[in-house]
PDB file of C-alpha atoms in Angstrom:
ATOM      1  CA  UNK Y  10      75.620 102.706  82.777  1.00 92.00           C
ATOM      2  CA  UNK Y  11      78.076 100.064  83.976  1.00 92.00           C
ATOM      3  CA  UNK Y  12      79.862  97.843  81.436  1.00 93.00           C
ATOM      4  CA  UNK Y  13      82.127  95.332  81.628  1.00 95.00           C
ATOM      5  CA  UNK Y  14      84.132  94.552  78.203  1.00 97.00           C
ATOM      6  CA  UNK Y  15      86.074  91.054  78.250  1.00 98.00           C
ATOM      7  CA  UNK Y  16      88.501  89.924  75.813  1.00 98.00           C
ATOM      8  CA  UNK Y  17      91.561  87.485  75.348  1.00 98.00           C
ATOM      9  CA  UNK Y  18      89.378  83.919  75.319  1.00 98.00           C
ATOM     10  CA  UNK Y  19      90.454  81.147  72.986  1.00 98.00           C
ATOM     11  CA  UNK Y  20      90.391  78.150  72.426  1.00 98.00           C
ATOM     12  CA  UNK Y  21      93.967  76.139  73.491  1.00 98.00           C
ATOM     13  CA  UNK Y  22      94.970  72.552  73.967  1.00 98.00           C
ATOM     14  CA  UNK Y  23      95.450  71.451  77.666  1.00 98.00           C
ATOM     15  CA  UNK Y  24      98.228  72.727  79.394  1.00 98.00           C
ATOM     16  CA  UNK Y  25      98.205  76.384  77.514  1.00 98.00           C
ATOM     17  CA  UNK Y  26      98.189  79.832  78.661  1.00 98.00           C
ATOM     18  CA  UNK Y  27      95.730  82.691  77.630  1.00 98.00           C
ATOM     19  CA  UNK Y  28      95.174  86.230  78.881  1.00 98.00           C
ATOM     20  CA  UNK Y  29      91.965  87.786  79.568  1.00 98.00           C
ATOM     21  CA  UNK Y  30      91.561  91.441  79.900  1.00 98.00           C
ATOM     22  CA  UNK Y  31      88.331  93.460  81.340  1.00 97.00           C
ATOM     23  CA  UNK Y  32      88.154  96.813  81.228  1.00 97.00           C
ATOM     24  CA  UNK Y  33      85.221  98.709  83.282  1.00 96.00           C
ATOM     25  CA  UNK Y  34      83.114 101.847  83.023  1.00 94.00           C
ATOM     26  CA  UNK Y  35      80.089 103.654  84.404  1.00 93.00           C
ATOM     27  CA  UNK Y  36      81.501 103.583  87.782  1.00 92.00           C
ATOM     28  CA  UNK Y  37      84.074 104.634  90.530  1.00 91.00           C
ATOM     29  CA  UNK Y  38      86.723 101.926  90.146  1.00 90.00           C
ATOM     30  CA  UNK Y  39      89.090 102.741  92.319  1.00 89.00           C
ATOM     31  CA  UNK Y  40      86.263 102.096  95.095  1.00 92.00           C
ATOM     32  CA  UNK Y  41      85.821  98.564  94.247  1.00 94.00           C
ATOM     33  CA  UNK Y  42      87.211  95.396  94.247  1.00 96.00           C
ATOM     34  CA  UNK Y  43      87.295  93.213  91.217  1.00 97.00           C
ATOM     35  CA  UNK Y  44      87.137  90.139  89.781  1.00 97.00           C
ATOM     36  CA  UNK Y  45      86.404  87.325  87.467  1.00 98.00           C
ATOM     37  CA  UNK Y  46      83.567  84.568  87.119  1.00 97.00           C
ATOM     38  CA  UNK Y  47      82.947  81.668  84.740  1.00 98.00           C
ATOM     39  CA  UNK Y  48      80.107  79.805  83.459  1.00 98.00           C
ATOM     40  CA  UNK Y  49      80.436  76.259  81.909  1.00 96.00           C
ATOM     41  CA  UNK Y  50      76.985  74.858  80.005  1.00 91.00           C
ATOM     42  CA  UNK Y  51      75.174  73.633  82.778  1.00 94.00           C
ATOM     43  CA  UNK Y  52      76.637  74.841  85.619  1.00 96.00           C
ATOM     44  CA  UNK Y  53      76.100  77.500  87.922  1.00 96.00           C
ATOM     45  CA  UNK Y  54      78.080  80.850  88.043  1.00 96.00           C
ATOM     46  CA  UNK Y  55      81.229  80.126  89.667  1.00 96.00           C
ATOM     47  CA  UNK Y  56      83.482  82.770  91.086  1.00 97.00           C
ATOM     48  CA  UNK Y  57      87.560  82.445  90.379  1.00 98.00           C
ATOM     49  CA  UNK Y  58      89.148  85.413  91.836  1.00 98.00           C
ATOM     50  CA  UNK Y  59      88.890  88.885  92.782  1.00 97.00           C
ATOM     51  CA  UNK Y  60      91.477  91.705  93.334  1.00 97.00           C
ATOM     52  CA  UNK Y  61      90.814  94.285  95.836  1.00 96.00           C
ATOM     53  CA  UNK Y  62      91.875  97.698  95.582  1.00 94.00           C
ATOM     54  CA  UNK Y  63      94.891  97.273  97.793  1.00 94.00           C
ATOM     55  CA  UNK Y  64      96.000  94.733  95.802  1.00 95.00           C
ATOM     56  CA  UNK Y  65      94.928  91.440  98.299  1.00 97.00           C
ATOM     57  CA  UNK Y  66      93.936  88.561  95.885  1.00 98.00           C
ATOM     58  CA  UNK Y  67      91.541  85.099  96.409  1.00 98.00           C
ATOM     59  CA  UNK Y  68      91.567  82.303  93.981  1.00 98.00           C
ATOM     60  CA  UNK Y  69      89.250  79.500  93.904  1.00 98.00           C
ATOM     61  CA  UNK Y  70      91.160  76.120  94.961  1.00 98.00           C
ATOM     62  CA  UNK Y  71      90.877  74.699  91.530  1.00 98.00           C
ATOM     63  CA  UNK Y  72      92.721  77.672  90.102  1.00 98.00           C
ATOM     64  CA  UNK Y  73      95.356  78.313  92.724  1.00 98.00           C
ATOM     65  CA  UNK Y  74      99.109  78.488  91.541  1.00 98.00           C
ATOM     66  CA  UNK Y  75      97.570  78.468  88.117  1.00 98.00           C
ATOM     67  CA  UNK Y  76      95.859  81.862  87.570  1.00 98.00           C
ATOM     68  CA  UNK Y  77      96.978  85.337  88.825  1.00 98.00           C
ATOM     69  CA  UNK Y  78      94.471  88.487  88.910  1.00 98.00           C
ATOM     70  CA  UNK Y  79      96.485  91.882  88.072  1.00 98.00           C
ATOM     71  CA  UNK Y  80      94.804  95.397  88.087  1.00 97.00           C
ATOM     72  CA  UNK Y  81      95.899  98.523  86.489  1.00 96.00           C
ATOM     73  CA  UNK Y  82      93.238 101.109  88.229  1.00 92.00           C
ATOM     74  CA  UNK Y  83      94.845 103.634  85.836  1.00 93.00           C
ATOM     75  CA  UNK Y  84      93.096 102.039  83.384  1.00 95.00           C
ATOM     76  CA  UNK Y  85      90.217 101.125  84.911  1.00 95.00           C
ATOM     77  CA  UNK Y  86      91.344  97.430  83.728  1.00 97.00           C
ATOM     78  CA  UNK Y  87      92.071  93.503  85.181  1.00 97.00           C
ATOM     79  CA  UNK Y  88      93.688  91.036  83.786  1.00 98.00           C
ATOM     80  CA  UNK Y  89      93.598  86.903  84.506  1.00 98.00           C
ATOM     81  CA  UNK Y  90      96.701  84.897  83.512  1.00 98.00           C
ATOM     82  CA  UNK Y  91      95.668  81.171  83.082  1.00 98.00           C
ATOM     83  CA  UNK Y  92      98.523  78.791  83.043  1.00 98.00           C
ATOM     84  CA  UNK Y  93      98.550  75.117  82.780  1.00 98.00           C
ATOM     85  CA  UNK Y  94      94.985  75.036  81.272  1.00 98.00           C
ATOM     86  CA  UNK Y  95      92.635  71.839  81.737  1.00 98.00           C
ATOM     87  CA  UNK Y  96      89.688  71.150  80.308  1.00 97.00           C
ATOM     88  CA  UNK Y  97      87.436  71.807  83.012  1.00 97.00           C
ATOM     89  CA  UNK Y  98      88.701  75.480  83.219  1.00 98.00           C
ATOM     90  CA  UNK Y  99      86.303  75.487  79.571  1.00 98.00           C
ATOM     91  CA  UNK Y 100      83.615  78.634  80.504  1.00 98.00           C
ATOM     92  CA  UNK Y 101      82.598  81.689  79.498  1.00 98.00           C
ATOM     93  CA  UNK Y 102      84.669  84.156  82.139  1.00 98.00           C
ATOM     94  CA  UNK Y 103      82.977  87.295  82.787  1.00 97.00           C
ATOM     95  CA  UNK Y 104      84.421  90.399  85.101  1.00 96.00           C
ATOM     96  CA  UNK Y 105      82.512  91.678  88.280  1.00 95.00           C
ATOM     97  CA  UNK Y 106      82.775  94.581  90.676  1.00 95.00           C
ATOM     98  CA  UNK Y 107      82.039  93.791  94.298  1.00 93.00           C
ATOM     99  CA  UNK Y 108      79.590  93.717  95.552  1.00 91.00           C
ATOM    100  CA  UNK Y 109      77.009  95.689  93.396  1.00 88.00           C
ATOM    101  CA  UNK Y 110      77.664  94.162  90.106  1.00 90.00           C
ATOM    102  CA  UNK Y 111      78.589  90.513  90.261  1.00 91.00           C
ATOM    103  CA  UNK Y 112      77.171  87.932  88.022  1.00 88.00           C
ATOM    104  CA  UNK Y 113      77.460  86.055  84.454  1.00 93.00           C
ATOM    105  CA  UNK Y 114      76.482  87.860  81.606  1.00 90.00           C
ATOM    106  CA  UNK Y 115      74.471  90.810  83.116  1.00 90.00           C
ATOM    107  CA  UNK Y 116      77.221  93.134  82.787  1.00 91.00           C
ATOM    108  CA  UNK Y 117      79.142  91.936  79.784  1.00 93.00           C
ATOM    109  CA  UNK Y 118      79.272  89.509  77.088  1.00 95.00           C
ATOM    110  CA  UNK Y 119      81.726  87.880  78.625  1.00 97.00           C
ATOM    111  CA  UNK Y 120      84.814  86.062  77.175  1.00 98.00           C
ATOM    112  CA  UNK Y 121      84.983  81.899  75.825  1.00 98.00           C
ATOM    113  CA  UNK Y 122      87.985  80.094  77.125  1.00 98.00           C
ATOM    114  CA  UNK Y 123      88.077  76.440  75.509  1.00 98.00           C
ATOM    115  CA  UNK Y 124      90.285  73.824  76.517  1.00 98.00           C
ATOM    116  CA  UNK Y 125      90.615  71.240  74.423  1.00 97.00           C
ATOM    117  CA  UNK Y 126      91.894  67.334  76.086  1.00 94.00           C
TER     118      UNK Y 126
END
């Protein structure tokens, strides 16, 4: 059974830092690439970045220079870095594998990052 387990949300004034953490299980890791989603109330699923197994990373404009995607495969883990936090960064961040198991909240609870103004 494939799980995803997030962790590291908070809640931060703007302009913080957090570190989320997702580590994977019920399948072949090192096959896949990886990445991150978010939710907001409201709004659709939007994807942030994903880390393939070479190491090759994509951001989302809105997130570039801010966030960097890091994988330890030994450890079948990511991680996210979020720097310079705004308030419309404020979702619930959930961790995919590509393609077969991408979406928000089917996979894992997820993580809530908060961003206060």
């Amino acid at each position: 059974e494939v799980r995803m387990a997030e962790s590291g949300g908070d809640s931060v004034p703007a302009g913080g830092s957090l570190t989320l953490s997702c580590t994977a299980s019920g399948f072949n890791f090192d096959r896949y690439s990886m990445g991150w989603f978010r939710q907001a109330p409201g709004n659709e699923c939007e994807e942030v970045s994903n880390i393939s197994p070479d190491g090759s990373a994509y951001y989302v404009e809105s997130v570039k220079g801010r966030f960097t995607i890091s994988q330890d495969r030994a450890k079948n883990t990511i991680s996210l870095q979020l720097n310079s936090l705004k308030p419309e960064d404020t979702a619930v961040y959930y961790c995919a594998a590509y393609p077969l198991w991408v979406d928000c909240g089917r996979w894992g609870q997820g993580t809530q990052v908060t961003v206060s103004s």
